[in-house]
Amino acid sequence: MPELPEVETTRAGIEPHLVGEVVTAVKAYQRQLRRPVSARLATALKGGMFESVTRRGKYLLLKSGRGSVIIHLGMSGSLRLVAEGVVLEKHDHVEFFLASGGSLRYRDPRRFGLVLWTAKDPLQHPLIAKLGVEPLAAAFDADYLHSIAQQRSVAIKQLIMNGQVVVGVGNIYASEALFRAGVHPARAAKRLSRARCERLVSAIRAVLSEAIKQGGTTLRDFYNGAGEPGYFKQRLQVYGRGGEPCVSCGAAIRQTVQGQRSTWYCGRCQR
DNA sequence: CAGTCGCCCTGCGTGC
DNA sequence: TGCACGCAGGGCGACT
């Protein structure tokens, strides 16, 4: 489900309700996610207070005085704050009980996500330490992308979806950014000029920023921490629009598959 | 090292 | 109505 805008929307939604909250208990109803839920999570976090809720790429970092919870939402994960006594839904796998009443619930039907505990700096965790740059940070610029792209023969779409290069760009926003930049998704990365890298960087930043403002994209089951959908779906120009006319030139939007993921693009506007 | 592919899992829409 | 199939917002790890 979630790419950077959806994770950021989730983060912003839960942060004000979690910071300063003491965790009274943690229950894992299903430990088998992409990796098992950390065995020490419940005992280590109990009695601790959440100090911050931050994000690195698509990872959420819930820092307490004793260590941090690292959460990844995978394809279908979500976090929701619920009042006391609300019945558990199917696929609610982990629940953090809060001293002021209520709880934070992690739900993930496909179980591709993660709920891990680390007593150390979460940014040093093996899954996080080698991540690429944040797309909305100054370090993500034309020089950076071009210098990497020049050495790679993969399709540019797969390059911008590679978390070791730049984090947070998933299948929806990759297609959307390439369309805005006029770049064909299958073009070899090394065949992108610096000028076109610059356009692509701008497009990625713009599409992610706009999506964050809209509260993310709800295709079917993404909801923010309070249960509300995101509104960026109405702004999608190519994703999921195979056969429909291009908003710019009217040609039919094409669908193809790259790296086992669907890609949508305009064969006339994107080169 | 870079690139490709299989796979983890459940749910939903489509077509027979 | 039921069933088989393909596809879905991600990313790791094994292989070439």
Short mmCIF file of N, CA and C (backbone and C1' of nucleotides) in Angstrom, two decimals, chain A residues 1 58 217 220 239 261-262, chain C residues 7-13:
data_model
loop_
_atom_site.label_atom_id
_atom_site.label_comp_id
_atom_site.label_asym_id
_atom_site.label_seq_id
_atom_site.Cartn_x
_atom_site.Cartn_y
_atom_site.Cartn_z
N MET A 1 0.82 -1.21 0.00
CA MET A 1 0.00 0.00 0.00
C MET A 1 0.85 1.25 0.00
N LYS A 58 10.59 4.52 3.86
CA LYS A 58 9.26 4.01 4.18
C LYS A 58 9.22 3.39 5.57
N THR A 217 -2.32 8.59 -1.44
CA THR A 217 -3.20 8.02 -2.46
C THR A 217 -3.94 6.83 -1.87
N ARG A 220 -7.50 1.61 -2.47
CA ARG A 220 -8.55 0.78 -1.91
C ARG A 220 -8.57 0.82 -0.40
N TYR A 239 -0.95 6.22 -13.69
CA TYR A 239 -1.05 4.99 -12.91
C TYR A 239 -2.48 4.43 -12.95
N ARG A 261 6.61 -5.53 -11.92
CA ARG A 261 5.66 -4.50 -11.47
C ARG A 261 5.07 -3.83 -12.70
N SER A 262 3.79 -3.52 -12.62
CA SER A 262 3.15 -2.83 -13.73
C SER A 262 3.64 -1.40 -13.85
P DC C 7 -1.33 -10.66 -14.55
"O5'" DC C 7 -1.58 -9.46 -13.55
"C5'" DC C 7 -2.82 -8.75 -13.53
"C4'" DC C 7 -3.01 -8.19 -12.15
"C3'" DC C 7 -1.70 -7.65 -11.55
"O3'" DC C 7 -1.75 -6.23 -11.47
"C1'" DC C 7 -2.98 -8.90 -9.98
P DA C 8 -0.40 -5.42 -11.06
"O5'" DA C 8 -0.71 -5.06 -9.54
"C5'" DA C 8 -1.77 -4.17 -9.22
"C4'" DA C 8 -1.92 -4.10 -7.71
"C3'" DA C 8 -0.58 -4.07 -6.97
"O3'" DA C 8 -0.16 -2.71 -6.82
"C1'" DA C 8 -2.10 -5.61 -5.96
P DG C 9 1.20 -2.22 -7.53
"O5'" DG C 9 1.81 -1.12 -6.61
"C5'" DG C 9 1.02 -0.26 -5.82
"C4'" DG C 9 1.93 0.55 -4.91
"C3'" DG C 9 2.79 -0.27 -3.96
"O3'" DG C 9 3.78 0.60 -3.41
"C1'" DG C 9 0.90 0.50 -2.84
P DG C 10 5.26 0.14 -3.49
"O5'" DG C 10 5.26 -1.14 -2.56
"C5'" DG C 10 5.24 -1.02 -1.15
"C4'" DG C 10 6.38 -1.81 -0.54
"C3'" DG C 10 7.76 -1.45 -1.07
"O3'" DG C 10 8.60 -1.22 0.05
"C1'" DG C 10 7.41 -3.79 -1.24
P DG C 11 10.14 -0.83 -0.12
"O5'" DG C 11 10.89 -2.22 -0.03
"C5'" DG C 11 10.81 -2.94 1.17
"C4'" DG C 11 11.51 -4.27 1.00
"C3'" DG C 11 12.93 -4.15 0.43
"O3'" DG C 11 13.70 -5.10 1.11
"C1'" DG C 11 11.72 -5.66 -0.82
P DC C 12 15.19 -4.78 1.56
"O5'" DC C 12 15.65 -6.21 2.03
"C5'" DC C 12 14.78 -6.95 2.89
"C4'" DC C 12 14.78 -8.40 2.49
"C3'" DC C 12 16.17 -8.97 2.30
"O3'" DC C 12 16.25 -10.16 3.05
"C1'" DC C 12 14.83 -9.46 0.42
P DG C 13 17.67 -10.71 3.53
"O5'" DG C 13 17.92 -11.91 2.51
"C5'" DG C 13 16.97 -12.97 2.45
"C4'" DG C 13 17.26 -13.80 1.23
"C3'" DG C 13 18.74 -14.10 1.00
"O3'" DG C 13 18.83 -15.43 0.53
"C1'" DG C 13 17.85 -13.11 -0.91
#
